[in-house]
Coordinates of C-alpha atoms in Angstrom, one line a residue:
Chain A
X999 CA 94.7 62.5 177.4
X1000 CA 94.6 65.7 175.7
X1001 CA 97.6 66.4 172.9
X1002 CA 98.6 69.4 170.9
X1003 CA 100.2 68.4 167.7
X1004 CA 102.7 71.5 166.2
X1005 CA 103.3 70.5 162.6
X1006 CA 106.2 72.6 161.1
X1007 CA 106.9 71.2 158.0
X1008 CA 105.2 71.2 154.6
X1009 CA 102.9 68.9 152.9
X1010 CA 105.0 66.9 149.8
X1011 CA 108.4 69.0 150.5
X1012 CA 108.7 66.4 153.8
X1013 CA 107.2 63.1 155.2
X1014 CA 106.6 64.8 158.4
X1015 CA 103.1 66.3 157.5
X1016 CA 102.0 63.1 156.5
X1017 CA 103.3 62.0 159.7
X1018 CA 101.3 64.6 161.9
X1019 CA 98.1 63.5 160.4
X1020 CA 98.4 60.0 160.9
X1021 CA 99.3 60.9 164.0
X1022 CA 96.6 62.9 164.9
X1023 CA 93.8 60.1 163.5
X1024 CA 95.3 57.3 165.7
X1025 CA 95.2 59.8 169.0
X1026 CA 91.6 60.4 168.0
X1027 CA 90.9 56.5 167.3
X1028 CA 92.4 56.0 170.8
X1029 CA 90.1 58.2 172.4
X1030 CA 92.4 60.9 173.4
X1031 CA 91.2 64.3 172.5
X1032 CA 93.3 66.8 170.5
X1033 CA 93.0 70.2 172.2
X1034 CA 94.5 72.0 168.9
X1035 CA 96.8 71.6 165.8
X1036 CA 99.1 74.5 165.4
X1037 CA 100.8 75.0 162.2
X1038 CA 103.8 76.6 162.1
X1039 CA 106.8 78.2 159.6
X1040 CA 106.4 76.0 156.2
X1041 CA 103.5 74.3 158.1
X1042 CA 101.6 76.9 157.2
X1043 CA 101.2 75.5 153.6
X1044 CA 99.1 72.8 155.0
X1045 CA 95.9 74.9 155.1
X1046 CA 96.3 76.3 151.6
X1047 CA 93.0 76.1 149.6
X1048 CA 94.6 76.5 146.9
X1049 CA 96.3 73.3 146.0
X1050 CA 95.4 71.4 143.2
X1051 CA 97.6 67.4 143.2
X1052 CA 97.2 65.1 140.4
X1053 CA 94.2 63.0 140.2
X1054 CA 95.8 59.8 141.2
X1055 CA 97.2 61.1 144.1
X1056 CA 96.2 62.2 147.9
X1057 CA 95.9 65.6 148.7
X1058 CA 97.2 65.9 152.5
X1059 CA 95.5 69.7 152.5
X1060 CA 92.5 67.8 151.9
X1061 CA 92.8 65.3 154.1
X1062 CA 93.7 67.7 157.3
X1063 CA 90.5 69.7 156.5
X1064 CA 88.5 66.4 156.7
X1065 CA 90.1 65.2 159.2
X1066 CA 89.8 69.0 161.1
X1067 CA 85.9 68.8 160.1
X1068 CA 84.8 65.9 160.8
X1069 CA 86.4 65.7 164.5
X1070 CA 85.5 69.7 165.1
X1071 CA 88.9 70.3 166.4
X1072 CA 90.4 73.3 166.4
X1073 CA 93.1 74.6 163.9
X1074 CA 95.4 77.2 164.1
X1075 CA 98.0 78.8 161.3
X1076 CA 100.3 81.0 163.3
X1077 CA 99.8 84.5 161.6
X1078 CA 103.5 85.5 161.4
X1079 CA 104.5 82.2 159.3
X1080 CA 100.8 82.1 157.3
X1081 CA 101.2 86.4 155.9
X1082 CA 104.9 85.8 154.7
X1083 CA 103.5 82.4 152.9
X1084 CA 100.7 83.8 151.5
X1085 CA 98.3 82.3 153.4
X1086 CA 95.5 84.6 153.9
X1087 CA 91.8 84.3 155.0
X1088 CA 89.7 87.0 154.2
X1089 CA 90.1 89.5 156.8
X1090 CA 93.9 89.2 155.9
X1091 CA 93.5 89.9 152.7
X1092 CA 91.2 92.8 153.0
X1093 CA 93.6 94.4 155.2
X1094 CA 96.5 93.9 152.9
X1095 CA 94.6 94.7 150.0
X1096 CA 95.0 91.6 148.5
X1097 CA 92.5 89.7 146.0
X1098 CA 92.7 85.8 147.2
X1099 CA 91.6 84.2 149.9
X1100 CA 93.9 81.3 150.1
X1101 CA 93.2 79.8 153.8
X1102 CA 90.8 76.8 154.2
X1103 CA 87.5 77.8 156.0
X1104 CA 88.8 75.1 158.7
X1105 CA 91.9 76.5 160.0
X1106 CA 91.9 80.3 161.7
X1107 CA 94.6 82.8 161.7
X1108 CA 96.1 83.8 164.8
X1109 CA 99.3 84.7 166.8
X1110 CA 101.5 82.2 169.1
X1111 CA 99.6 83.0 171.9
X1112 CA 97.6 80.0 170.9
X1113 CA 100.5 78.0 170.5
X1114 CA 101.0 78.7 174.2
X1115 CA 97.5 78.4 175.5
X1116 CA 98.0 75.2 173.7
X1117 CA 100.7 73.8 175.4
X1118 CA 99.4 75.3 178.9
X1119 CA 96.3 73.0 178.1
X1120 CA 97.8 69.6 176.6
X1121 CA 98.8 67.2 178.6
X1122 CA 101.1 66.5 175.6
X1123 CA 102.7 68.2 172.9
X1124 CA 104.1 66.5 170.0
X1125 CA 105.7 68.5 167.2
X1126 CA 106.5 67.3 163.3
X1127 CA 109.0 68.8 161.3
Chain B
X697 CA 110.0 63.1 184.3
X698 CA 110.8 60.7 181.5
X699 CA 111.6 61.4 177.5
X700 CA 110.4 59.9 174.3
X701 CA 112.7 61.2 171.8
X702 CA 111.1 61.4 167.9
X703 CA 114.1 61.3 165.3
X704 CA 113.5 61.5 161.9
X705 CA 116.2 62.3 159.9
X706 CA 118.5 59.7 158.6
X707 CA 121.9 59.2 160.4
X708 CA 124.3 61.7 158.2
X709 CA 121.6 64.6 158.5
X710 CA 120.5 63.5 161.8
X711 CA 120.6 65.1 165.5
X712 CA 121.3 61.6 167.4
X713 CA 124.6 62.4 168.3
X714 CA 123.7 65.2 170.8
X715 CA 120.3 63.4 171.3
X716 CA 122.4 60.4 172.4
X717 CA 124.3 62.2 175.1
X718 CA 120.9 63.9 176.8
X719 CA 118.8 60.6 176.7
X720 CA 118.4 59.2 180.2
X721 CA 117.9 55.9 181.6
X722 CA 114.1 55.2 181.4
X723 CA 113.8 57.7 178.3
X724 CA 112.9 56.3 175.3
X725 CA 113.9 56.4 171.3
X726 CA 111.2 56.3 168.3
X727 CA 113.1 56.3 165.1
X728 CA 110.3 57.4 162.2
X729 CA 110.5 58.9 158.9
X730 CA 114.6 58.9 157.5
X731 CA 115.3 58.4 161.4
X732 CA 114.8 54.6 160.9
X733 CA 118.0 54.1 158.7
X734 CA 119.9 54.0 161.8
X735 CA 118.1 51.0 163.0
X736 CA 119.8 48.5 160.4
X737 CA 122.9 48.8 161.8
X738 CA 123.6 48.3 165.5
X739 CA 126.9 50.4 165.2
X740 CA 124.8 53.3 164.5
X741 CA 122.5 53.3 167.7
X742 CA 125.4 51.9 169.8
X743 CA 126.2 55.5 171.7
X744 CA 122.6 54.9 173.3
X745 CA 122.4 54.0 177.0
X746 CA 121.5 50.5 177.7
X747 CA 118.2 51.1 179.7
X748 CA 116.9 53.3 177.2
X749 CA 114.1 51.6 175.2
X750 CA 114.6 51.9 171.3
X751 CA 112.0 51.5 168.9
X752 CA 111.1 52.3 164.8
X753 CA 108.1 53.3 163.3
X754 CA 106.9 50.0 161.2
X755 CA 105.0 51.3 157.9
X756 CA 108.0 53.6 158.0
X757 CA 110.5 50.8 157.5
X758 CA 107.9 48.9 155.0
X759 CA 107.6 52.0 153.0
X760 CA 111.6 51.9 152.6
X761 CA 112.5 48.0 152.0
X762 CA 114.0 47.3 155.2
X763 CA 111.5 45.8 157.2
X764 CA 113.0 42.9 157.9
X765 CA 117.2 44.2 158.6
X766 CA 116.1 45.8 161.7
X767 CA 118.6 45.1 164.1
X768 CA 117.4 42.7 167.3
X769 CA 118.0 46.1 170.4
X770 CA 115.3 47.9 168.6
X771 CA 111.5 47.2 168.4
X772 CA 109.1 47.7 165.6
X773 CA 106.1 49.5 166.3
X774 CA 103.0 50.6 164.5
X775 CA 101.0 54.1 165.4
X776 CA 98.8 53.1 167.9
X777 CA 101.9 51.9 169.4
X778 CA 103.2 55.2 168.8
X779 CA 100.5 56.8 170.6
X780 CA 100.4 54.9 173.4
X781 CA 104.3 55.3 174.0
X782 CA 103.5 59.3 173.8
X783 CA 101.1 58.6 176.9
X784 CA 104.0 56.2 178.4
X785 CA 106.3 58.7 178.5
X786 CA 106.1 62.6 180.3
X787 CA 106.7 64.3 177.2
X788 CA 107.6 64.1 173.8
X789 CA 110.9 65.2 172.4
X790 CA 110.9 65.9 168.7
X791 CA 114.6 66.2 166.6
X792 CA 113.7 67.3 163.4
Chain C
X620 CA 95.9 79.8 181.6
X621 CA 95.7 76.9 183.4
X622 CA 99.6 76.7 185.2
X623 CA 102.6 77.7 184.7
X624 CA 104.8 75.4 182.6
X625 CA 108.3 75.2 182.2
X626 CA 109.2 75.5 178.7
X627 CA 112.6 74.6 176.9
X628 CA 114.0 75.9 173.6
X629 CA 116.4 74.1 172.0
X630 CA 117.8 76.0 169.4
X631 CA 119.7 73.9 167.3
X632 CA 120.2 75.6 164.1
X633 CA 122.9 78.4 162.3
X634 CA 121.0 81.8 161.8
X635 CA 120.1 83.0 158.2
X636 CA 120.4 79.6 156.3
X637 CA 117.0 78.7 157.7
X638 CA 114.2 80.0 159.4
X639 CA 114.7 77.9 162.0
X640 CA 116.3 80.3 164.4
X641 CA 114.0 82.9 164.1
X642 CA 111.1 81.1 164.7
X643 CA 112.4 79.2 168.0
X644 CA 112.9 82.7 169.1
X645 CA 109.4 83.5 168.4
X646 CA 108.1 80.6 170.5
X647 CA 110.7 81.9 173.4
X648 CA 109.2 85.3 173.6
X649 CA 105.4 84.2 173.3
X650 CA 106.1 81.6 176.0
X651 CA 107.5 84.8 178.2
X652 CA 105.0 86.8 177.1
X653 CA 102.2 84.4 178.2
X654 CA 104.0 84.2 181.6
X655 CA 105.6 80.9 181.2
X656 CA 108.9 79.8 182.3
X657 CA 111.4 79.9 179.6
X658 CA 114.8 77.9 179.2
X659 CA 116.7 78.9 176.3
X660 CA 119.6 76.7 175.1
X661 CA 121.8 77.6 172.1
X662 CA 122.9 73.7 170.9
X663 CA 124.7 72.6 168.0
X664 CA 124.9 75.0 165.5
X665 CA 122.4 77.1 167.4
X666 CA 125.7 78.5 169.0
X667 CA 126.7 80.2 166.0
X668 CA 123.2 82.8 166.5
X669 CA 125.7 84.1 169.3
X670 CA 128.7 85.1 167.5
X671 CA 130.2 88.9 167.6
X672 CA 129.6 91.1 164.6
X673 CA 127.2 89.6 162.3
X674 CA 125.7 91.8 160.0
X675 CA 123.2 90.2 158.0
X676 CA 122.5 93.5 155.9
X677 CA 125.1 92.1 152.9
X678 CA 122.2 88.9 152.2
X679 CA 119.0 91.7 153.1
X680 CA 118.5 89.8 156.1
X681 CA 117.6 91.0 159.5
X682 CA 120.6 90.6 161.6
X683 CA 119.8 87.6 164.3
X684 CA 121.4 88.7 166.9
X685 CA 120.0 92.0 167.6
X686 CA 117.3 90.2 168.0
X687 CA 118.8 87.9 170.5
X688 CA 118.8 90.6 173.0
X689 CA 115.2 90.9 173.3
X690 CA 115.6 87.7 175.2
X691 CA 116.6 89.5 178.5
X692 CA 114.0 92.4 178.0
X693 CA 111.8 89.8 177.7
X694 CA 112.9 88.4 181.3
X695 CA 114.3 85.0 180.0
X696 CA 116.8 84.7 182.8
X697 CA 118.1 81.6 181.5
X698 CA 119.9 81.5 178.5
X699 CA 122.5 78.4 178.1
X700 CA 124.7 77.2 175.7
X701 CA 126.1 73.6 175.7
X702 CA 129.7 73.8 176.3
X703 CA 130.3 70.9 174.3
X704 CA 128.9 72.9 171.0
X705 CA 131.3 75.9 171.9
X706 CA 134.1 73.6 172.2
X707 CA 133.5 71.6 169.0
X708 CA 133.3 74.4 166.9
X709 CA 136.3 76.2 168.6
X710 CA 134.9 79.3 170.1
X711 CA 134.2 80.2 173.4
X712 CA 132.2 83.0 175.2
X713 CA 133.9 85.5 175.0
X714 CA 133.2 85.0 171.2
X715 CA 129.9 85.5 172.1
X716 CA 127.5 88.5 172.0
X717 CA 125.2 87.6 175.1
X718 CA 126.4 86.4 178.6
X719 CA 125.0 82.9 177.8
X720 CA 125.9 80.7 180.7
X721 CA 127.8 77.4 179.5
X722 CA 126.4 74.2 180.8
X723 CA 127.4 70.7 180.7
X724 CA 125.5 67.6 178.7
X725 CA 124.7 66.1 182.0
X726 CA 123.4 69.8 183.3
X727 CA 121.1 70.1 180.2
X728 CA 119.8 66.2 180.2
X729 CA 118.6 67.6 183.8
X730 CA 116.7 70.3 182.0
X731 CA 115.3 68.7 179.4
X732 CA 114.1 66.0 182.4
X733 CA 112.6 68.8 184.3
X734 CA 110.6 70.6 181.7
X735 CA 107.5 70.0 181.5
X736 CA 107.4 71.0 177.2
X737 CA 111.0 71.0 174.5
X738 CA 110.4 72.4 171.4
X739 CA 113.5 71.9 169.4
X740 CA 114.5 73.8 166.1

């Protein structure tokens, strides 16, 4: 089957990110294919490159960009909820004349529509928040 | 087209009181996260119609202490089973 | 795009505490934009998004319910609020700035049954 997975909260403010990625490994371990993650509002924060966590502990950014390389799978930040986060990739940035890049190279920047497509094109859609 | 309902807050923050009067026989319940809380007391999942299937999310419950004060209507599940339920059911209803 | 989907909102939360509103009204409006078909439900304390004379300049907040309008210019012909809500929280519609149509728990288990996507905020 093919599943979208919406994640709307947070990594470490709420369980719920955690939830979406274990979640997304155990659709992939099934076999099912993941048509797109979609991170939305504080989901955004997810695909921050700029996160550092203690030593001793996981860092879920981390682990979604491993988890988004090493399956290919396509990740989206919804633009509206990444700008007012600070989430910015360098085209972003460039056009607000900002000096960070703050995006990890494994998620993209773009607008709901994708969110839509996405749902068109899933057989399922599950959303964490 | 049938349900699974995802609820994950615990009961005094928690949405299963308006979740509990759209659920539909044949529908389905996954308690994760803060959500499983109402499965250790029946009282608290008692609104539910009978033929709807109820189940929590087991690390979730392990993580908490509770593992083993779930009450006997509800079924403890791991992720796969979690997955498979989402392909068991139409669609996936999320009350965060 | 593949088919046409039906597509339900369920917006569940108060307007200017969180985010929450807003951004299920963002979904609503993509999904209409991207030609899908869009139920709108105001639920819980989603209701109060709908109230008369807000005016959200005193906390520099964009006023919600301006915005609420752009549901109709954005052809989302149904817009429901769950009687029930209304009830509970002792308003009815004429309290309320859109011509929502009130519908019954068993009426919105039926929509929630027949849509093929619920996204719920």
């Amino acid at each position: 089957m093919k599943f979208s997975v919406v994640i709307h909260a947070a990594p470490y403010s709420a369980q719920a990110a955690h939830s979406a990625l274990r979640f997304s490994r155990e659709v992939l371990a099934q076999g099912h294919e993941i048509y797109r993650l979609f991170f939305f509002g504080d989901g955004v924060h997810n695909a921050s490159r700029l996160a550092v966590v203690p030593q001793d502990e996981a860092s879920l950014q981390a682990d979604w960009e491993d988890l988004i390389t090493e399956q290919k799978l396509d990740s989206v930040v919804c633009v509206t909820s990444a700008l007012r986060r600070g989430i910015l990739n360098a085209t972003e940035a460039k056009r607000h004349e900002l000096d960070a890049v703050s995006i990890r190279d494994s998620s993209e920047i773009a607008g709901l529509g994708q969110l839509i497509d996405a749902v068109t094109h899933s057989d399922r859609v599950v959303n964490f928040g | 087209m049938s349900c699974l309902h995802l609820i994950n807050r615990s009961p005094v923050q928690g949405a299963l009181p308006v979740c509990s009067t759209l659920v539909r026989g044949g529908d389905g319940v996954l308690f994760i996260e803060d959500g499983i809380y109402h499965c250790l007391q029946a009282e608290l999942i008692s609104n539910l119609p009978p033929d709807v299937e109820l189940y929590c999310l087991r690390e979730d419950l392990l993580a908490r202490g509770v593992g083993s004060r779930v009450t006997e209507t509800v079924e403890s599940i791991n992720y796969s089973r979690f997955v498979e339920l989402c392909c068991e059911f139409d669609k996936v209803v999320s009350w965060f | 795009m593949p088919q046409k989907k039906i597509l339900t909102f369920l917006s569940r939360s108060a307007p200017y505490g969180s985010d929450h509103a807003q951004l299920c009204l963002d979904m609503a409006l993509a999904s209409a934009v991207f030609e899908q078909q869009v139920n709108y439900v105001f639920l819980d304390d989603g209701i109060y998004q709908l109230l008369k004379d807000q005016n959200a300049e005193s906390i520099g907040a964009k006023t919600l319910g301006n915005a609420l309008e752009t549901l109709e210019l954005y052809g989302i012909e149904t817009v429901l609020v769950d009687a029930v809500s209304l009830a509970q929280r002792g308003f009815s519609t004429a309290d309320l700035l859109l011509p929502a149509q009130p519908v019954s728990r068993a009426e919105l288990s039926a929509v929630l049954r027949d849509s093929d996507a619920v996204f719920n905020l």
